[in-house]
Tab-separated table of C-alpha atoms in Angstrom:
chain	number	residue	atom	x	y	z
Z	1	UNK	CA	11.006	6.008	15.438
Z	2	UNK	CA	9.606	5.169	12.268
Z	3	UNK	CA	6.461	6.527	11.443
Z	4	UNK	CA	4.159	6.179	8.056
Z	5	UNK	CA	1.394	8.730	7.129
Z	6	UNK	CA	-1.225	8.258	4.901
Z	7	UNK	CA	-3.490	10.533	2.881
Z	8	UNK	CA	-5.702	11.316	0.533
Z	9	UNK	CA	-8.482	9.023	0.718
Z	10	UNK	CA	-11.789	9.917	0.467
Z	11	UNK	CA	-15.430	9.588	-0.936
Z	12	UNK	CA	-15.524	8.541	-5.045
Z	13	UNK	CA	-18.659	7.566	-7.525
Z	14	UNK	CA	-17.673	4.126	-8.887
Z	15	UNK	CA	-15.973	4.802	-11.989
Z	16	UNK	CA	-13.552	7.351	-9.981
Z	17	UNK	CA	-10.260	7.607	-9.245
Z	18	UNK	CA	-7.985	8.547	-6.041
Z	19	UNK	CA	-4.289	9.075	-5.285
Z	20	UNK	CA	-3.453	7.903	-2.266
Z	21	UNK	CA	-0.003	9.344	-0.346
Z	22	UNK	CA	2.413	7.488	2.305
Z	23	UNK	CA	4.952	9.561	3.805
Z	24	UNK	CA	7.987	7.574	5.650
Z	25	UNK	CA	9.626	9.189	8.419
Z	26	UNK	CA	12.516	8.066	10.658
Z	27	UNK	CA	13.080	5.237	8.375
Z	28	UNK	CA	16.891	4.497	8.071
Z	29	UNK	CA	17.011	1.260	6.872
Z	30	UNK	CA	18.897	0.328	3.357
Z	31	UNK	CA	16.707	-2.445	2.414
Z	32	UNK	CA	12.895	-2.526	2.298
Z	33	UNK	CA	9.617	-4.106	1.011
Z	34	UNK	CA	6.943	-1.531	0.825
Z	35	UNK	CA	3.128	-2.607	0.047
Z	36	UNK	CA	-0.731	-1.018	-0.073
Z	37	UNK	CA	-2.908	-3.486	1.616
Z	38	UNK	CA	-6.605	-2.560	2.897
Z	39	UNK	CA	-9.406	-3.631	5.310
Z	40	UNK	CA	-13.246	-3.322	5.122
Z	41	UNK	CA	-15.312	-3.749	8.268
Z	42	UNK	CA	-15.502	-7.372	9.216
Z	43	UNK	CA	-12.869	-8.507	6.713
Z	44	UNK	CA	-9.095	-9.694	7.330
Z	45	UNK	CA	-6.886	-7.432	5.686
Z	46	UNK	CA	-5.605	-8.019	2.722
Z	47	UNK	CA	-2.480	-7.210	0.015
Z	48	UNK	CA	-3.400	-4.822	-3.170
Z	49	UNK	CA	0.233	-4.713	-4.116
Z	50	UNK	CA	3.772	-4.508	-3.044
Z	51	UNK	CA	7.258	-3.582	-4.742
Z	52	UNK	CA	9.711	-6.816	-3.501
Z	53	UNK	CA	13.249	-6.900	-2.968
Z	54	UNK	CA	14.240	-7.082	-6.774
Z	55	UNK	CA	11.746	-3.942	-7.386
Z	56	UNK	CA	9.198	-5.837	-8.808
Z	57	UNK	CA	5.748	-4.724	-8.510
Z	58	UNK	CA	3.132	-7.605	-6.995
Z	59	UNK	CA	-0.491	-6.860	-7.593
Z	60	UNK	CA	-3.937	-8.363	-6.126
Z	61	UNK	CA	-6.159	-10.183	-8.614
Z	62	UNK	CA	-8.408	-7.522	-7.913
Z	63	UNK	CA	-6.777	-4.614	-8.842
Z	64	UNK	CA	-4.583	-5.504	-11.814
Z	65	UNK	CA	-5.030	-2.955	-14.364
Z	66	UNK	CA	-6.570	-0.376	-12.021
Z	67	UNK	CA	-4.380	0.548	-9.611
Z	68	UNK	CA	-0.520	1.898	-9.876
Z	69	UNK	CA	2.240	1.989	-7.415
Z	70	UNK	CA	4.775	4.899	-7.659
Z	71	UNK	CA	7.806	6.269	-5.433
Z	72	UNK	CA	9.176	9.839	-4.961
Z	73	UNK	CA	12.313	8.727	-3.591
Z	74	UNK	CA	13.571	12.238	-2.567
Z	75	UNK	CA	10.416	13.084	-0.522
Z	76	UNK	CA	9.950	9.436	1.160
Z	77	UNK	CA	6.507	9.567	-0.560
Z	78	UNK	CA	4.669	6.583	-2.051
Z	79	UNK	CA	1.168	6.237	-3.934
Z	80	UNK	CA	-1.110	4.386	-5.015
Z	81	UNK	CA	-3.143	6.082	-8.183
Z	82	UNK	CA	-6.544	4.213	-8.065
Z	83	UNK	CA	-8.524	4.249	-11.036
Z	84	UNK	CA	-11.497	2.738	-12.257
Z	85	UNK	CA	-12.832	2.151	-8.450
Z	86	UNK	CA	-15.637	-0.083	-7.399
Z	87	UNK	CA	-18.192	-0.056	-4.378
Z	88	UNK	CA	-15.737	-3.181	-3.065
Z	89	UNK	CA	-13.003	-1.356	-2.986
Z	90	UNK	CA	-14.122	0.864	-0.103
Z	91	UNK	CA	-11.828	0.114	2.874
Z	92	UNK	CA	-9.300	1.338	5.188
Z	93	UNK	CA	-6.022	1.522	3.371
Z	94	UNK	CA	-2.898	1.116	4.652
Z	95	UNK	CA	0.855	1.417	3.915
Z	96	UNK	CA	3.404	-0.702	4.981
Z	97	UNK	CA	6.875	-0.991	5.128
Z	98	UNK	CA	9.690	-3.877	6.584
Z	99	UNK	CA	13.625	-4.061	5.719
Z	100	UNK	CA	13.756	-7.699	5.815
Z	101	UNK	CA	14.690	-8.840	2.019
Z	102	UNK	CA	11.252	-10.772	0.568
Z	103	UNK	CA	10.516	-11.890	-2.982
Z	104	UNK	CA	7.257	-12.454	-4.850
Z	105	UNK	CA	3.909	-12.541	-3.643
Z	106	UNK	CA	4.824	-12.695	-0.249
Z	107	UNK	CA	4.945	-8.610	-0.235
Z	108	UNK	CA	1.285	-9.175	-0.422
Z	109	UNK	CA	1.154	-10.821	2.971
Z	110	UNK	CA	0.613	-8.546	6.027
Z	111	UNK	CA	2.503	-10.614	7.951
Z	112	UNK	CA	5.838	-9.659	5.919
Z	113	UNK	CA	5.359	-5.963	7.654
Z	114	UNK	CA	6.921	-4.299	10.632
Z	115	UNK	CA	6.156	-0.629	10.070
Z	116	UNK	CA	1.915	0.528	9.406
Z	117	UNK	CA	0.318	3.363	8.981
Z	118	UNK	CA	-2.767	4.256	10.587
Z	119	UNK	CA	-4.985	4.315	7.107
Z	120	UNK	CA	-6.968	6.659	4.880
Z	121	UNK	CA	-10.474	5.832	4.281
Z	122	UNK	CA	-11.658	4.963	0.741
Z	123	UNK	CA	-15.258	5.032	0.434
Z	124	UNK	CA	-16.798	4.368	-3.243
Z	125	UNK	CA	-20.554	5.087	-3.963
Z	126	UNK	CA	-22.608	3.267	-6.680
């Protein structure tokens, strides 16, 4: 069963920065998409970034600049450094992964996804 933990969310000044951690279990596919997407109350959840099937890293208009995607392939651990953080930022975020082959901006698309965490909460304070 494949199961995806997130962590390290919390409460930031604007101006701040967090590290947030996904950690993959039970995942045995070859192949995969991975992405950060995020969801504040009363708002459809959306993409921040994704690495696609040729390893390219996607990024949200929003967050270009600001936010980082890394891998530590021998722990199954992925993160997103934020830096730089705004009051709209705050959200739920969310990790995803899916072994279907996808290119471009559709790694931004929740709808590409199979696999979720259950989110970290990112609140940011003016």
């Amino acid at each position: 069963q494949v199961q995806l933990v997130e962590s390290g969310g919390g409460s930031v000044q604007a101006g701040g920065s967090l590290r947030l951690s996904c950690a993959t279990f039970g995942y045995s596919y070859s192949d995969y998409i991975i992405g950060w997407f995020r969801q504040a109350p009363g708002k459809e959840r959306e993409g921040v970034l994704g690495i696609d099937s040729y390893g390219r890293t996607l990024y949200a208009d929003f967050v270009k600049g600001r936010f980082t995607i890394s891998q530590d392939n021998a722990k199954n651990i992925l993160y997103l450094q934020m830096s730089s953080l705004k009051p709209e930022d705050s959200a739920m975020y969310y990790c995803a992964r899916d072994p279907v082959r996808r290119y471009g901006s559709s790694v931004l698309n929740p709808s590409s996804y199979r696999y979720w965490g259950r989110g970290t909460q990112v609140t940011v304070s003016s």
